[in-house]
Amino acid sequence: MALLIGRFVNKIDAKGRISVPKAFRDSLSVQNSDFAGVYAFPHFKAAAIELCGESFMQQLTDRIDNLDMFSDARDDLTSILLESAHPLPFDPEGRITLPKELISHAHLDKEALIVGRSKSFLIWEPTLYKEHRALAFERARTTGATLKLRTPQEVAP
């Protein structure tokens, strides 16, 4: 599975259409079985839109299904991720049409920054992303964030 990484600036047209980078479309076409497109939902920690392929959306759904029935966490995540999700098919030019509610949530206008996040990607208003990224860098420096690399045995399913 290819990774969704990097940053791309793309225009949003008057109809709310934005082109998904070809590298992302190619990666998602390998991941998806029947659906040629992405699932989009509001990122609940920031004014951004999160998008993913069908296989990752299924993983999210499976994780939510593992939560206790009627728990606040399950209800909240169901509302945020599933009830607010939109399946967005690719058009022949590789564009998707963003719903108005998601455009509003992310404060998007005519330009957007697409940011890869491994199995998903985010669409940001460029200035808001710049502020978010600066805060993330500062938090990482302040907390001394590190990564422990897993051994091959830990990675195996």
mmCIF file of C-alpha atoms in Angstrom:
data_model
loop_
_atom_site.group_PDB
_atom_site.id
_atom_site.type_symbol
_atom_site.label_atom_id
_atom_site.label_comp_id
_atom_site.label_asym_id
_atom_site.label_seq_id
_atom_site.Cartn_x
_atom_site.Cartn_y
_atom_site.Cartn_z
ATOM 1 C CA MET A 1 0.000 0.000 0.000
ATOM 2 C CA ALA A 2 1.381 3.375 -1.015
ATOM 3 C CA LEU A 3 1.424 6.158 1.531
ATOM 4 C CA LEU A 4 -0.417 9.443 1.239
ATOM 5 C CA ILE A 5 2.370 11.924 1.986
ATOM 6 C CA GLY A 6 3.410 15.444 1.032
ATOM 7 C CA ARG A 7 1.640 18.769 0.568
ATOM 8 C CA PHE A 8 -0.075 20.155 -2.522
ATOM 9 C CA VAL A 9 -1.801 23.485 -3.167
ATOM 10 C CA ASN A 10 -4.825 23.237 -5.473
ATOM 11 C CA LYS A 11 -7.591 25.570 -6.592
ATOM 12 C CA ILE A 12 -11.234 25.152 -5.643
ATOM 13 C CA ASP A 13 -13.599 26.189 -8.432
ATOM 14 C CA ALA A 14 -16.964 27.935 -8.058
ATOM 15 C CA LYS A 15 -18.744 24.543 -7.926
ATOM 16 C CA GLY A 16 -16.586 23.362 -5.002
ATOM 17 C CA ARG A 17 -14.476 21.017 -7.131
ATOM 18 C CA ILE A 18 -10.857 20.323 -6.265
ATOM 19 C CA SER A 19 -8.364 18.034 -7.940
ATOM 20 C CA VAL A 20 -6.967 15.232 -5.786
ATOM 21 C CA PRO A 21 -3.233 14.757 -6.480
ATOM 22 C CA LYS A 22 -2.596 11.911 -8.910
ATOM 23 C CA ALA A 23 -0.276 10.129 -6.463
ATOM 24 C CA PHE A 24 -3.125 10.090 -3.924
ATOM 25 C CA ARG A 25 -5.677 8.878 -6.495
ATOM 26 C CA ASP A 26 -3.317 6.113 -7.593
ATOM 27 C CA SER A 27 -2.743 5.001 -4.005
ATOM 28 C CA LEU A 28 -6.461 5.089 -3.218
ATOM 29 C CA SER A 29 -7.376 3.137 -6.359
ATOM 30 C CA VAL A 30 -5.164 0.291 -5.111
ATOM 31 C CA GLN A 31 -6.785 0.417 -1.650
ATOM 32 C CA ASN A 32 -10.406 0.665 -2.785
ATOM 33 C CA SER A 33 -12.331 -2.295 -4.073
ATOM 34 C CA ASP A 34 -15.454 -0.910 -5.748
ATOM 35 C CA PHE A 35 -15.606 2.807 -4.966
ATOM 36 C CA ALA A 36 -13.527 5.158 -7.153
ATOM 37 C CA GLY A 37 -13.368 8.122 -4.829
ATOM 38 C CA VAL A 38 -12.863 9.174 -1.235
ATOM 39 C CA TYR A 39 -14.851 9.524 1.959
ATOM 40 C CA ALA A 40 -14.749 13.009 3.489
ATOM 41 C CA PHE A 41 -15.743 14.176 6.953
ATOM 42 C CA PRO A 42 -15.003 17.163 9.189
ATOM 43 C CA HIS A 43 -11.779 16.810 11.147
ATOM 44 C CA PHE A 44 -12.973 17.168 14.721
ATOM 45 C CA LYS A 45 -9.776 18.597 16.189
ATOM 46 C CA ALA A 46 -9.212 21.313 13.585
ATOM 47 C CA ALA A 47 -10.916 23.363 10.903
ATOM 48 C CA ALA A 48 -9.971 20.916 8.154
ATOM 49 C CA ILE A 49 -11.538 18.131 6.096
ATOM 50 C CA GLU A 50 -10.287 14.570 6.489
ATOM 51 C CA LEU A 51 -10.470 12.258 3.479
ATOM 52 C CA CYS A 52 -9.674 8.580 3.095
ATOM 53 C CA GLY A 53 -10.261 5.566 0.914
ATOM 54 C CA GLU A 54 -12.824 2.852 1.444
ATOM 55 C CA SER A 55 -10.492 0.448 3.236
ATOM 56 C CA PHE A 56 -9.456 3.026 5.847
ATOM 57 C CA MET A 57 -13.070 4.148 6.285
ATOM 58 C CA GLN A 58 -13.932 0.497 6.975
ATOM 59 C CA GLN A 59 -11.151 0.353 9.587
ATOM 60 C CA LEU A 60 -12.597 3.432 11.310
ATOM 61 C CA THR A 61 -16.079 1.901 11.245
ATOM 62 C CA ASP A 62 -14.761 -1.366 12.701
ATOM 63 C CA ARG A 63 -13.054 0.526 15.544
ATOM 64 C CA ILE A 64 -16.244 2.419 16.338
ATOM 65 C CA ASP A 65 -18.190 -0.857 16.309
ATOM 66 C CA ASN A 66 -15.794 -2.167 18.988
ATOM 67 C CA LEU A 67 -16.776 0.607 21.405
ATOM 68 C CA ASP A 68 -19.387 -0.046 24.063
ATOM 69 C CA MET A 69 -22.916 0.211 22.729
ATOM 70 C CA PHE A 70 -24.650 3.436 23.845
ATOM 71 C CA SER A 71 -21.399 4.915 25.203
ATOM 72 C CA ASP A 72 -20.786 8.631 24.740
ATOM 73 C CA ALA A 73 -17.549 7.885 22.874
ATOM 74 C CA ARG A 74 -19.371 5.660 20.373
ATOM 75 C CA ASP A 75 -22.198 8.168 19.905
ATOM 76 C CA ASP A 76 -19.764 11.068 19.486
ATOM 77 C CA LEU A 77 -17.477 9.315 17.008
ATOM 78 C CA THR A 78 -20.437 7.955 15.054
ATOM 79 C CA SER A 79 -21.789 11.499 14.699
ATOM 80 C CA ILE A 80 -18.442 12.959 13.702
ATOM 81 C CA LEU A 81 -17.105 10.240 11.435
ATOM 82 C CA LEU A 82 -20.020 8.287 10.042
ATOM 83 C CA GLU A 83 -23.083 10.531 10.093
ATOM 84 C CA SER A 84 -21.034 13.460 8.763
ATOM 85 C CA ALA A 85 -19.150 11.478 6.107
ATOM 86 C CA HIS A 86 -19.705 12.024 2.390
ATOM 87 C CA PRO A 87 -18.684 9.552 -0.326
ATOM 88 C CA LEU A 88 -17.125 11.723 -3.040
ATOM 89 C CA PRO A 89 -16.505 9.989 -6.387
ATOM 90 C CA PHE A 90 -13.685 11.122 -8.662
ATOM 91 C CA ASP A 91 -14.805 12.754 -11.896
ATOM 92 C CA PRO A 92 -12.928 11.941 -15.149
ATOM 93 C CA GLU A 93 -10.391 14.714 -14.379
ATOM 94 C CA GLY A 94 -9.626 13.359 -10.886
ATOM 95 C CA ARG A 95 -11.642 16.004 -9.054
ATOM 96 C CA ILE A 96 -14.080 15.683 -6.202
ATOM 97 C CA THR A 97 -16.875 18.097 -5.315
ATOM 98 C CA LEU A 98 -16.687 19.225 -1.708
ATOM 99 C CA PRO A 99 -20.044 19.630 0.061
ATOM 100 C CA LYS A 100 -20.806 23.164 1.234
ATOM 101 C CA GLU A 101 -20.913 22.095 4.895
ATOM 102 C CA LEU A 102 -17.341 20.786 4.664
ATOM 103 C CA ILE A 103 -16.146 23.886 2.801
ATOM 104 C CA SER A 104 -17.659 25.984 5.571
ATOM 105 C CA HIS A 105 -16.147 23.819 8.344
ATOM 106 C CA ALA A 106 -12.647 24.249 6.861
ATOM 107 C CA HIS A 107 -13.108 27.970 5.984
ATOM 108 C CA LEU A 108 -12.126 27.253 2.373
ATOM 109 C CA ASP A 109 -12.401 29.731 -0.447
ATOM 110 C CA LYS A 110 -10.516 29.521 -3.756
ATOM 111 C CA GLU A 111 -7.385 27.660 -2.729
ATOM 112 C CA ALA A 112 -6.678 24.698 -0.481
ATOM 113 C CA LEU A 113 -3.687 22.870 0.886
ATOM 114 C CA ILE A 114 -3.853 19.079 0.648
ATOM 115 C CA VAL A 115 -1.722 17.364 3.294
ATOM 116 C CA GLY A 116 -0.940 13.650 3.307
ATOM 117 C CA ARG A 117 -1.357 11.765 6.590
ATOM 118 C CA SER A 118 -0.293 8.205 5.698
ATOM 119 C CA LYS A 119 -3.677 6.449 5.278
ATOM 120 C CA SER A 120 -5.726 9.637 4.972
ATOM 121 C CA PHE A 121 -5.244 13.234 3.935
ATOM 122 C CA LEU A 122 -6.491 16.613 5.065
ATOM 123 C CA ILE A 123 -7.691 19.635 3.146
ATOM 124 C CA TRP A 124 -6.851 22.920 4.860
ATOM 125 C CA GLU A 125 -7.221 26.616 4.233
ATOM 126 C CA PRO A 126 -3.491 27.409 3.711
ATOM 127 C CA THR A 127 -3.158 30.101 6.395
ATOM 128 C CA LEU A 128 -4.927 27.962 9.008
ATOM 129 C CA TYR A 129 -2.619 25.059 8.180
ATOM 130 C CA LYS A 130 0.453 27.250 8.587
ATOM 131 C CA GLU A 131 -0.752 28.239 12.080
ATOM 132 C CA HIS A 132 -1.602 24.621 12.959
ATOM 133 C CA ARG A 133 1.791 23.382 11.746
ATOM 134 C CA ALA A 134 3.656 26.001 13.782
ATOM 135 C CA LEU A 135 1.759 24.943 16.924
ATOM 136 C CA ALA A 136 2.437 21.264 16.204
ATOM 137 C CA PHE A 137 6.158 21.947 15.835
ATOM 138 C CA GLU A 138 6.187 23.881 19.096
ATOM 139 C CA ARG A 139 4.279 21.140 20.966
ATOM 140 C CA ALA A 140 6.652 18.482 19.609
ATOM 141 C CA ARG A 141 9.715 20.492 20.682
ATOM 142 C CA THR A 142 8.274 21.346 24.096
ATOM 143 C CA THR A 143 7.227 17.785 24.929
ATOM 144 C CA GLY A 144 10.323 16.202 23.400
ATOM 145 C CA ALA A 145 8.193 14.040 21.121
ATOM 146 C CA THR A 146 9.889 10.863 19.937
ATOM 147 C CA LEU A 147 8.969 7.735 18.008
ATOM 148 C CA LYS A 148 9.813 4.210 19.055
ATOM 149 C CA LEU A 149 10.373 2.140 15.936
ATOM 150 C CA ARG A 150 8.623 -1.218 16.052
ATOM 151 C CA THR A 151 10.412 -4.437 15.275
ATOM 152 C CA PRO A 152 9.205 -6.498 12.287
ATOM 153 C CA GLN A 153 7.502 -8.931 14.697
ATOM 154 C CA GLU A 154 5.462 -6.071 16.209
ATOM 155 C CA VAL A 155 4.330 -4.889 12.758
ATOM 156 C CA ALA A 156 3.104 -8.284 11.515
ATOM 157 C CA PRO A 157 -0.729 -8.639 11.574
#
